[in-house]
Short mmCIF file of C-alpha atoms in Angstrom, two decimals:
data_model
loop_
_atom_site.label_atom_id
_atom_site.label_comp_id
_atom_site.label_asym_id
_atom_site.label_seq_id
_atom_site.Cartn_x
_atom_site.Cartn_y
_atom_site.Cartn_z
CA UNK A 17 -22.18 56.95 -51.23
CA UNK A 18 -23.59 53.41 -49.70
CA UNK A 19 -24.10 53.19 -45.92
CA UNK A 20 -21.26 50.99 -45.07
CA UNK A 21 -19.09 53.50 -46.75
CA UNK A 22 -20.66 56.28 -44.83
CA UNK A 23 -20.64 54.30 -41.52
CA UNK A 24 -16.74 54.01 -42.03
CA UNK A 25 -16.47 57.59 -42.72
CA UNK A 26 -18.72 58.47 -39.63
CA UNK A 27 -17.42 59.47 -36.00
CA UNK A 28 -16.93 56.42 -33.67
CA UNK A 29 -19.57 56.96 -32.39
CA UNK A 30 -21.53 55.76 -35.37
CA UNK A 31 -19.20 53.18 -35.61
CA UNK A 32 -20.19 51.92 -32.46
CA UNK A 33 -23.84 51.77 -33.77
CA UNK A 34 -22.79 50.46 -37.07
CA UNK A 35 -25.27 46.78 -37.05
CA UNK A 36 -28.46 48.84 -36.21
CA UNK A 37 -27.66 51.77 -38.69
CA UNK A 38 -26.06 49.96 -41.47
CA UNK A 39 -29.80 48.95 -42.39
CA UNK A 40 -31.32 51.91 -41.36
CA UNK A 41 -29.73 53.73 -44.14
CA UNK A 42 -29.78 51.40 -46.47
CA UNK A 43 -33.55 51.78 -46.79
CA UNK A 44 -33.29 55.91 -46.05
CA UNK A 45 -31.29 55.65 -49.42
CA UNK A 46 -33.33 53.19 -50.97
CA UNK A 47 -36.15 56.31 -50.85
CA UNK A 48 -34.02 58.46 -51.95
CA UNK A 49 -32.99 56.71 -55.53
CA UNK A 50 -37.47 57.19 -55.49
CA UNK A 51 -37.24 60.77 -54.39
CA UNK A 52 -39.26 59.52 -50.69
CA UNK A 53 -38.76 61.22 -48.21
CA UNK A 54 -38.69 61.87 -44.94
CA UNK A 55 -38.65 58.02 -43.28
CA UNK A 56 -40.46 57.46 -40.60
CA UNK A 57 -39.06 55.90 -37.75
CA UNK A 58 -41.14 54.90 -34.82
CA UNK A 59 -39.60 55.77 -31.33
CA UNK A 60 -39.20 52.30 -29.84
CA UNK A 61 -36.96 51.15 -32.55
CA UNK A 62 -34.29 53.94 -31.33
CA UNK A 63 -32.48 54.00 -28.37
CA UNK A 64 -30.59 57.57 -27.47
CA UNK A 65 -27.41 55.81 -28.55
CA UNK A 66 -28.62 55.32 -31.92
CA UNK A 67 -30.65 58.57 -31.64
CA UNK A 68 -26.58 60.53 -31.03
CA UNK A 69 -25.00 58.00 -33.58
CA UNK A 70 -28.06 59.46 -36.34
CA UNK A 71 -27.40 63.45 -35.31
CA UNK A 72 -24.07 63.03 -35.95
CA UNK A 73 -24.50 61.96 -39.56
CA UNK A 74 -24.42 65.02 -42.32
CA UNK A 75 -28.63 64.61 -42.35
CA UNK A 76 -31.81 66.50 -40.76
CA UNK A 77 -33.62 63.73 -37.54
CA UNK A 78 -36.65 65.97 -36.36
CA UNK A 79 -39.45 64.68 -33.83
CA UNK A 80 -42.62 63.84 -35.52
CA UNK A 81 -45.76 64.02 -34.76
CA UNK A 82 -46.68 61.09 -33.87
CA UNK A 83 -44.16 61.33 -31.36
CA UNK A 84 -41.20 59.18 -33.45
CA UNK A 85 -38.88 60.99 -35.99
CA UNK A 86 -38.39 61.52 -38.93
CA UNK A 87 -35.18 61.43 -41.39
CA UNK A 88 -33.99 63.95 -43.62
CA UNK A 89 -31.20 65.17 -46.68
CA UNK A 90 -30.43 68.01 -45.67
CA UNK A 91 -31.37 69.49 -49.79
CA UNK A 92 -34.70 67.49 -48.58
CA UNK A 93 -35.57 69.70 -45.70
CA UNK A 94 -34.49 72.65 -47.15
CA UNK A 95 -36.85 72.78 -49.84
CA UNK A 96 -39.74 71.21 -47.75
CA UNK A 97 -39.06 74.49 -45.64
CA UNK A 98 -38.55 76.74 -48.16
CA UNK A 99 -41.95 75.77 -50.67
CA UNK A 100 -43.57 75.73 -47.17
CA UNK A 101 -43.07 79.47 -45.68
CA UNK A 102 -43.05 80.81 -49.05
CA UNK A 103 -47.05 79.00 -49.09
CA UNK A 104 -48.07 79.98 -46.02
CA UNK A 105 -46.39 83.56 -47.35
CA UNK A 106 -48.17 83.87 -50.69
CA UNK A 107 -51.37 82.61 -49.00
CA UNK A 108 -51.45 85.98 -46.45
CA UNK A 109 -50.46 87.87 -48.64
CA UNK A 110 -53.62 87.51 -51.22
CA UNK A 111 -56.01 85.70 -49.17
CA UNK A 112 -55.72 82.62 -50.38
CA UNK A 113 -57.05 79.47 -48.61
CA UNK A 114 -56.23 76.05 -47.56
CA UNK A 115 -59.10 74.00 -47.02
CA UNK A 116 -58.92 69.96 -45.56
CA UNK A 117 -62.23 67.92 -45.32
CA UNK A 118 -62.64 64.05 -45.96
CA UNK A 119 -64.49 62.59 -49.27
CA UNK A 120 -67.45 64.05 -49.01
CA UNK A 121 -67.54 67.48 -47.07
CA UNK A 122 -68.22 69.88 -49.16
CA UNK A 123 -64.57 71.78 -50.61
CA UNK A 124 -65.20 71.36 -54.39
CA UNK A 125 -68.82 73.50 -53.30
CA UNK A 126 -66.91 75.87 -50.56
CA UNK A 127 -64.48 76.48 -53.84
CA UNK A 128 -67.13 76.58 -56.55
CA UNK A 129 -68.57 79.41 -54.73
CA UNK A 130 -65.61 81.50 -53.81
CA UNK A 131 -64.78 81.37 -57.44
CA UNK A 132 -68.34 82.58 -58.31
CA UNK A 133 -67.75 85.46 -56.46
CA UNK A 134 -64.28 87.05 -58.01
CA UNK A 135 -64.31 88.91 -60.70
CA UNK A 136 -64.86 88.76 -64.23
CA UNK A 137 -62.16 89.23 -66.08
CA UNK A 138 -59.83 87.15 -63.59
CA UNK A 139 -57.53 84.31 -65.67
CA UNK A 140 -58.37 81.21 -63.31
CA UNK A 141 -56.76 77.94 -63.72
CA UNK A 142 -57.89 74.70 -62.23
CA UNK A 143 -55.40 72.13 -61.64
CA UNK A 144 -54.85 68.62 -60.04
CA UNK A 145 -52.13 66.18 -59.96
CA UNK A 146 -53.42 63.42 -62.63
CA UNK A 147 -56.04 63.95 -65.47
CA UNK A 148 -58.63 62.13 -63.06
CA UNK A 149 -58.56 64.77 -61.01
CA UNK A 150 -58.80 67.18 -63.41
CA UNK A 151 -61.08 65.39 -64.98
CA UNK A 152 -63.51 65.01 -62.32
CA UNK A 153 -62.77 68.75 -60.85
CA UNK A 154 -64.32 70.18 -64.48
CA UNK A 155 -67.18 68.09 -64.38
CA UNK A 156 -67.74 69.53 -60.40
CA UNK A 157 -66.93 73.19 -61.68
CA UNK A 158 -69.06 73.16 -64.97
CA UNK A 159 -71.01 74.79 -66.28
CA UNK A 160 -66.43 76.67 -66.48
CA UNK A 161 -66.88 80.54 -66.46
CA UNK A 162 -64.57 82.71 -69.59
CA UNK A 163 -61.38 82.55 -68.51
CA UNK A 164 -61.10 79.71 -67.10
CA UNK A 165 -59.14 76.51 -68.10
CA UNK A 166 -58.43 73.75 -66.53
CA UNK A 167 -55.91 71.11 -66.45
CA UNK A 168 -53.25 68.82 -64.73
CA UNK A 169 -49.93 70.48 -63.46
CA UNK A 170 -47.97 68.45 -65.44
CA UNK A 171 -50.30 69.77 -68.45
CA UNK A 172 -50.07 73.89 -67.49
CA UNK A 173 -46.56 74.08 -66.56
CA UNK A 174 -45.35 71.94 -70.26
CA UNK A 175 -44.41 69.19 -69.18
CA UNK A 176 -41.35 67.85 -71.57
CA UNK A 177 -40.45 64.83 -71.77
CA UNK A 178 -37.27 64.67 -70.33
CA UNK A 179 -38.86 66.02 -66.72
CA UNK A 180 -38.46 69.04 -66.93
CA UNK A 181 -40.26 72.35 -66.72
CA UNK A 182 -41.01 74.74 -69.66
CA UNK A 183 -43.01 76.91 -67.65
CA UNK A 184 -41.35 79.35 -65.18
CA UNK A 185 -39.37 82.35 -63.49
CA UNK A 186 -38.80 83.45 -67.15
CA UNK A 187 -41.79 81.74 -68.49
CA UNK A 188 -44.28 82.64 -65.87
CA UNK A 189 -47.89 81.98 -66.36
CA UNK A 190 -50.16 84.63 -65.96
CA UNK A 191 -53.08 83.38 -63.35
CA UNK A 192 -54.70 85.68 -61.15
CA UNK A 193 -56.29 82.20 -59.53
CA UNK A 194 -55.14 78.60 -59.35
CA UNK A 195 -57.45 76.22 -57.49
CA UNK A 196 -55.71 72.90 -56.67
CA UNK A 197 -57.63 70.07 -56.58
CA UNK A 198 -56.34 66.78 -54.23
CA UNK A 199 -53.57 68.26 -52.81
CA UNK A 200 -52.75 65.65 -50.62
CA UNK A 201 -51.72 64.03 -53.54
CA UNK A 202 -48.86 66.98 -55.04
CA UNK A 203 -44.97 66.38 -53.48
CA UNK A 204 -42.59 68.90 -52.73
CA UNK A 205 -40.87 69.66 -56.01
CA UNK A 206 -43.66 69.78 -57.90
CA UNK A 207 -44.81 73.13 -55.94
CA UNK A 208 -41.58 74.43 -55.66
CA UNK A 209 -42.11 74.37 -59.75
CA UNK A 210 -45.81 75.60 -59.88
CA UNK A 211 -44.88 78.77 -57.47
CA UNK A 212 -41.67 79.77 -59.25
CA UNK A 213 -44.02 80.04 -62.81
CA UNK A 214 -46.60 82.07 -61.20
CA UNK A 215 -46.69 86.01 -60.22
CA UNK A 216 -46.42 87.25 -56.69
CA UNK A 217 -50.07 88.69 -56.91
CA UNK A 218 -51.79 85.09 -58.20
CA UNK A 219 -54.49 83.73 -55.66
CA UNK A 220 -53.96 80.06 -54.33
CA UNK A 221 -57.16 78.09 -53.07
CA UNK A 222 -55.26 74.51 -52.32
CA UNK A 223 -57.94 71.70 -51.30
CA UNK A 224 -56.83 68.43 -50.04
CA UNK A 225 -57.59 65.39 -47.64
CA UNK A 226 -55.50 64.77 -44.82
CA UNK A 227 -56.75 61.11 -44.54
CA UNK A 228 -55.89 60.69 -47.98
CA UNK A 229 -52.16 59.12 -48.77
CA UNK A 230 -49.13 60.93 -49.31
CA UNK A 231 -47.69 61.43 -52.57
CA UNK A 232 -46.40 58.17 -53.66
CA UNK A 233 -42.78 59.19 -54.15
CA UNK A 234 -41.42 62.23 -52.57
CA UNK A 235 -42.08 65.22 -49.75
CA UNK A 236 -46.44 66.36 -49.57
CA UNK A 237 -46.41 69.54 -48.33
CA UNK A 238 -50.90 69.36 -47.43
CA UNK A 239 -50.51 67.65 -43.45
CA UNK A 240 -47.45 70.28 -43.09
CA UNK A 241 -49.16 73.08 -43.92
CA UNK A 242 -52.11 72.33 -41.92
CA UNK A 243 -49.90 72.77 -38.96
CA UNK A 244 -48.05 75.41 -40.01
CA UNK A 245 -50.74 77.86 -40.72
CA UNK A 246 -53.43 76.95 -38.03
CA UNK A 247 -50.78 78.97 -35.29
CA UNK A 248 -48.67 81.75 -37.78
CA UNK A 249 -52.31 82.37 -40.43
CA UNK A 250 -55.13 80.89 -39.16
CA UNK A 251 -57.84 83.44 -40.90
CA UNK A 252 -56.69 81.24 -44.24
CA UNK A 253 -57.30 78.32 -43.17
CA UNK A 254 -60.82 76.12 -43.63
CA UNK A 255 -61.00 73.03 -42.46
CA UNK A 256 -64.46 71.03 -43.13
CA UNK A 257 -65.71 68.13 -40.83
CA UNK A 258 -68.49 65.66 -41.76
CA UNK A 259 -68.91 64.53 -44.86
CA UNK A 260 -72.40 63.88 -47.78
CA UNK A 261 -71.09 60.70 -48.61
CA UNK A 262 -69.34 59.53 -45.77
CA UNK A 263 -71.27 59.83 -42.33
CA UNK A 264 -72.74 58.24 -39.55
CA UNK A 265 -75.33 56.48 -41.09
CA UNK A 266 -73.69 54.25 -43.26
CA UNK A 267 -71.71 51.08 -42.39
CA UNK A 268 -69.12 52.24 -45.42
CA UNK A 269 -69.22 56.42 -43.58
CA UNK A 270 -68.44 54.94 -40.04
CA UNK A 271 -65.67 52.78 -41.52
CA UNK A 272 -63.88 55.28 -43.48
CA UNK A 273 -64.12 57.76 -40.12
CA UNK A 274 -62.15 55.64 -38.44
CA UNK A 275 -59.96 55.16 -40.27
CA UNK A 276 -59.60 58.92 -41.32
CA UNK A 277 -59.01 59.09 -37.17
CA UNK A 278 -56.02 56.69 -37.26
CA UNK A 279 -52.35 58.19 -36.85
CA UNK A 280 -50.14 54.54 -36.91
CA UNK A 281 -50.50 51.83 -38.66
CA UNK A 282 -52.94 48.91 -37.78
CA UNK A 283 -52.18 45.48 -36.87
CA UNK A 284 -54.74 42.52 -37.08
CA UNK A 285 -55.63 42.80 -33.77
CA UNK A 286 -56.85 46.41 -34.64
CA UNK A 287 -58.41 46.29 -37.91
CA UNK A 288 -60.54 42.87 -36.91
CA UNK A 289 -61.44 44.75 -33.92
CA UNK A 290 -62.61 47.57 -36.29
CA UNK A 291 -64.35 45.63 -38.01
CA UNK A 292 -65.88 43.66 -35.53
CA UNK A 293 -67.37 47.28 -34.42
CA UNK A 294 -69.23 47.94 -38.00
CA UNK A 295 -71.89 45.80 -39.63
CA UNK A 296 -72.31 44.67 -42.44
CA UNK A 297 -74.43 46.46 -44.87
CA UNK A 298 -75.78 46.81 -48.47
CA UNK A 299 -72.76 49.53 -48.76
CA UNK A 300 -69.64 47.80 -46.69
CA UNK A 301 -69.56 43.91 -46.88
CA UNK A 302 -65.80 42.32 -46.64
CA UNK A 303 -64.44 38.68 -46.87
CA UNK A 304 -61.51 36.15 -45.46
CA UNK A 305 -59.33 35.80 -48.60
CA UNK A 306 -57.68 32.78 -47.09
CA UNK A 307 -60.79 30.97 -47.04
CA UNK A 308 -61.19 31.73 -50.94
CA UNK A 309 -62.65 34.30 -53.19
CA UNK A 310 -66.37 35.07 -52.13
CA UNK A 311 -68.90 33.33 -55.25
CA UNK A 312 -70.58 36.58 -55.23
CA UNK A 313 -67.31 38.71 -56.08
CA UNK A 314 -66.63 36.81 -58.34
CA UNK A 315 -69.71 37.01 -60.51
CA UNK A 316 -69.41 40.69 -60.15
CA UNK A 317 -66.15 41.43 -62.06
CA UNK A 318 -66.91 38.46 -64.76
CA UNK A 319 -70.26 40.28 -64.76
CA UNK A 320 -67.44 43.61 -65.02
CA UNK A 321 -65.07 42.48 -67.74
CA UNK A 322 -68.21 40.93 -69.78
CA UNK A 323 -69.86 44.44 -69.16
CA UNK A 324 -66.62 46.15 -70.43
CA UNK A 325 -66.25 44.45 -73.99
CA UNK A 326 -69.80 44.75 -74.81
CA UNK A 327 -69.65 48.49 -73.96
CA UNK A 328 -66.56 48.66 -76.32
CA UNK A 329 -68.15 47.03 -78.82
CA UNK A 330 -70.83 48.82 -78.76
CA UNK A 331 -70.62 51.23 -81.96
CA UNK A 332 -73.60 53.18 -81.13
CA UNK A 333 -71.84 54.24 -78.00
CA UNK A 334 -69.80 56.85 -77.83
CA UNK A 335 -66.44 57.20 -76.62
CA UNK A 336 -67.28 58.95 -73.68
CA UNK A 337 -70.21 56.23 -72.84
CA UNK A 338 -67.86 53.43 -73.43
CA UNK A 339 -65.30 54.87 -70.82
CA UNK A 340 -68.24 55.95 -67.57
CA UNK A 341 -68.41 51.49 -67.98
CA UNK A 342 -64.60 51.93 -66.02
CA UNK A 343 -66.21 53.55 -63.44
CA UNK A 344 -69.09 50.62 -62.38
CA UNK A 345 -66.93 49.08 -60.52
CA UNK A 346 -63.05 49.78 -59.39
CA UNK A 347 -60.41 46.68 -58.58
CA UNK A 348 -57.85 48.56 -56.03
CA UNK A 349 -54.87 46.33 -54.31
CA UNK A 350 -51.77 48.81 -52.45
CA UNK A 351 -49.55 46.82 -54.02
CA UNK A 352 -48.27 45.79 -58.43
CA UNK A 353 -46.38 42.09 -57.07
CA UNK A 354 -46.59 39.61 -55.20
CA UNK A 355 -49.95 37.57 -53.50
CA UNK A 356 -52.79 39.21 -54.98
CA UNK A 357 -51.26 41.98 -56.44
CA UNK A 358 -51.96 43.90 -59.30
CA UNK A 359 -49.79 42.24 -61.72
CA UNK A 360 -51.63 38.98 -60.44
CA UNK A 361 -55.17 40.20 -60.51
CA UNK A 362 -54.88 41.28 -63.82
CA UNK A 363 -53.29 38.30 -64.47
CA UNK A 364 -55.89 36.86 -63.39
CA UNK A 365 -59.11 38.52 -64.72
CA UNK A 366 -57.54 39.15 -68.28
CA UNK A 367 -55.20 36.46 -69.38
CA UNK A 368 -53.01 38.81 -71.63
CA UNK A 369 -49.56 39.27 -72.21
CA UNK A 370 -49.34 42.82 -70.99
CA UNK A 371 -45.96 44.03 -72.85
CA UNK A 372 -47.88 43.46 -75.80
CA UNK A 373 -50.78 45.95 -76.60
CA UNK A 374 -51.25 45.07 -80.22
CA UNK A 375 -52.63 41.23 -78.84
CA UNK A 376 -55.22 43.11 -76.27
CA UNK A 377 -58.96 42.14 -76.87
CA UNK A 378 -61.23 44.76 -77.51
CA UNK A 379 -62.71 46.01 -74.09
CA UNK A 380 -59.21 45.29 -72.41
CA UNK A 381 -59.16 48.35 -69.40
CA UNK A 382 -55.33 50.24 -69.38
CA UNK A 383 -53.92 52.91 -67.98
CA UNK A 384 -51.36 55.19 -68.62
CA UNK A 385 -48.23 55.25 -66.71
CA UNK A 386 -46.12 57.94 -67.99
CA UNK A 387 -46.53 61.79 -68.70
CA UNK A 388 -47.14 62.92 -72.14
CA UNK A 389 -47.64 66.63 -73.13
CA UNK A 390 -47.50 66.64 -75.98
CA UNK A 391 -50.05 63.72 -76.32
CA UNK A 392 -51.92 65.36 -73.57
CA UNK A 393 -51.81 61.70 -71.46
CA UNK A 394 -50.61 61.68 -67.81
CA UNK A 395 -49.77 58.77 -65.79
CA UNK A 396 -52.44 57.54 -64.11
CA UNK A 397 -54.88 58.19 -67.38
CA UNK A 398 -57.60 55.09 -67.56
CA UNK A 399 -58.98 53.60 -71.01
CA UNK A 400 -60.06 50.83 -73.28
CA UNK A 401 -59.51 48.85 -76.22
CA UNK A 402 -62.82 49.91 -78.96
CA UNK A 403 -62.64 49.03 -82.53
CA UNK A 404 -61.09 51.91 -84.72
CA UNK A 405 -63.24 52.81 -88.24
CA UNK A 406 -61.31 50.19 -90.67
CA UNK A 407 -61.83 47.24 -88.39
CA UNK A 408 -58.84 46.84 -86.34
CA UNK A 409 -58.00 48.42 -82.60
CA UNK A 410 -57.64 51.19 -80.91
CA UNK A 411 -57.24 53.34 -77.49
CA UNK A 412 -59.73 55.68 -76.48
CA UNK A 413 -58.35 57.06 -73.63
CA UNK A 414 -60.38 59.74 -70.78
CA UNK A 415 -57.57 62.05 -70.28
CA UNK A 416 -58.48 65.40 -69.16
CA UNK A 417 -59.67 67.58 -71.97
CA UNK A 418 -62.03 64.08 -72.84
CA UNK A 419 -62.06 60.93 -74.62
CA UNK A 420 -58.90 60.89 -77.36
CA UNK A 421 -58.28 57.79 -79.78
CA UNK A 422 -54.76 56.42 -80.40
CA UNK A 423 -53.33 54.26 -82.69
CA UNK A 424 -52.09 51.40 -80.54
CA UNK A 425 -48.65 52.17 -82.00
CA UNK A 426 -48.09 55.29 -80.38
CA UNK A 427 -48.70 53.62 -76.70
CA UNK A 428 -45.87 54.60 -74.92
CA UNK A 429 -46.35 53.80 -71.08
CA UNK A 430 -49.57 51.87 -70.68
CA UNK A 431 -50.61 48.30 -68.79
CA UNK A 432 -53.10 46.38 -68.30
CA UNK A 433 -55.82 48.11 -65.27
CA UNK A 434 -58.74 45.67 -64.50
CA UNK A 435 -57.01 46.27 -61.49
CA UNK A 436 -54.96 48.90 -60.91
CA UNK A 437 -53.10 50.44 -57.29
CA UNK A 438 -54.38 52.85 -54.81
CA UNK A 439 -52.10 54.96 -55.70
CA UNK A 440 -53.31 55.13 -59.78
CA UNK A 441 -56.87 55.34 -57.85
CA UNK A 442 -56.29 58.84 -56.27
CA UNK A 443 -58.90 61.45 -57.47
CA UNK A 444 -60.75 58.95 -59.41
CA UNK A 445 -64.36 57.63 -58.17
CA UNK A 446 -66.44 54.37 -58.64
CA UNK A 447 -70.34 53.02 -58.47
CA UNK A 448 -68.52 49.55 -56.34
CA UNK A 449 -64.97 49.30 -55.24
CA UNK A 450 -63.49 46.26 -54.19
CA UNK A 451 -60.35 46.05 -52.03
CA UNK A 452 -57.91 43.58 -51.70
CA UNK A 453 -55.29 43.96 -49.27
CA UNK A 454 -52.72 41.42 -47.07
CA UNK A 455 -52.62 41.48 -43.18
CA UNK A 456 -48.89 40.60 -43.73
CA UNK A 457 -47.63 43.40 -45.71
CA UNK A 458 -49.42 46.11 -42.95
CA UNK A 459 -52.32 47.71 -42.28
CA UNK A 460 -51.51 51.23 -43.43
CA UNK A 461 -55.49 52.95 -42.05
CA UNK A 462 -54.51 56.45 -44.45
CA UNK A 463 -54.25 53.58 -48.03
CA UNK A 464 -57.38 51.39 -47.01
CA UNK A 465 -59.30 55.19 -46.38
CA UNK A 466 -58.14 56.29 -50.09
CA UNK A 467 -59.12 53.00 -51.58
CA UNK A 468 -62.93 53.07 -49.55
CA UNK A 469 -63.16 56.31 -50.19
CA UNK A 470 -63.07 55.68 -54.07
CA UNK A 471 -66.96 54.15 -53.73
CA UNK A 472 -69.79 55.81 -54.41
CA UNK A 473 -72.77 53.50 -53.74
CA UNK A 474 -70.46 50.26 -52.42
CA UNK A 475 -66.88 48.92 -51.30
CA UNK A 476 -66.14 45.38 -50.80
CA UNK A 477 -62.39 45.05 -48.43
CA UNK A 478 -60.75 41.48 -49.54
CA UNK A 479 -58.21 40.74 -46.87
CA UNK A 480 -55.98 37.18 -46.66
CA UNK A 481 -55.48 37.51 -43.57
CA UNK A 482 -52.70 37.65 -40.98
CA UNK A 483 -51.92 33.87 -38.85
CA UNK A 484 -50.73 35.16 -35.99
#
């Protein structure tokens, strides 16, 4: 139903607010079409009459922890409540845990210790929402004991091409313990599917960073579950403080910790004040793109492109060694479209036909943008074009199972990836990260925090200034 049609059928008190309601509801319906809810509303944008009108509609309007409101569909709100209640009950009854903390706070080390204390013969599954995150989790917990396997949640659920899952209540997963990393990225619908496929005796160990971005589509469970457990089952909640990698001893650490504490969107003034209070250093630097791209950044990106090509062409390098070059430097942007968006950055640095992978030269970085459980590929997996053994070209993908070689003609759902979105970067790290943002599009502290904490040694922030 359209916003206009809904208002026309609504009570008089709703119709009286039609001018203010229509754009709000159009935005709400647009998000629902992308499986995104709730719609966050600032208290300052709603007068009492508009709030009454919203409460008269067939939706759920609830107070938000940040002082505003959240608008839900009845179905989405019901699913969220049911999943949170089941998670809370399962964690309590089976001695499960939600472990939260910032990047480098020791979440994985704690879970590694818990797994080592688990009795032998226990069936343990390591899960993550993306192939990159699954690969990192496996690496962090290596060597894996017998009976421990790692993969994406979609793969564990045996996702089919039509978006359905072969695993469920009728064909459950026989698992004693499930570890889910990057829990902030997992949406409620996926959690509901996973819980239906797990026996009631399965112990859950959930790891997440509340400072990171929520799921790109759907409803996240991390933040509300943390609040619920703090009240109802504090014994199931461990909140780790500090960070081994991002602490007050470095400029990057100081900056990301300030971002992590920011609840609301930053405006340009607050953003610049944050930068002013931080000293530029070897591990954090920033540049105003309004005066052009810094020569030093251009040279580093050119060198990275050249190194990707050399690594891909070098027949003496194993596929994993060539793929490791992708993690030397990562170029990130918040959005695909627009000025300095991912599409524009890839066009600038790669200069190729993005719709024709057959024409991409050796050394082109690529990104899988569609789950393919049959081939073990996940949305967000990175790869590289390399020579094959017959003088042609092949795509080498860094999947959750290790490097996979695929003929270019089998690459369904792929895009160039010299630059990728911040959302797609979640679950991965690179030695150096360059983040390009446009102040005109808003400054989300979670987005900046997520982007900058992908960096292992150095981050550069390039911003296009809002001319206020």
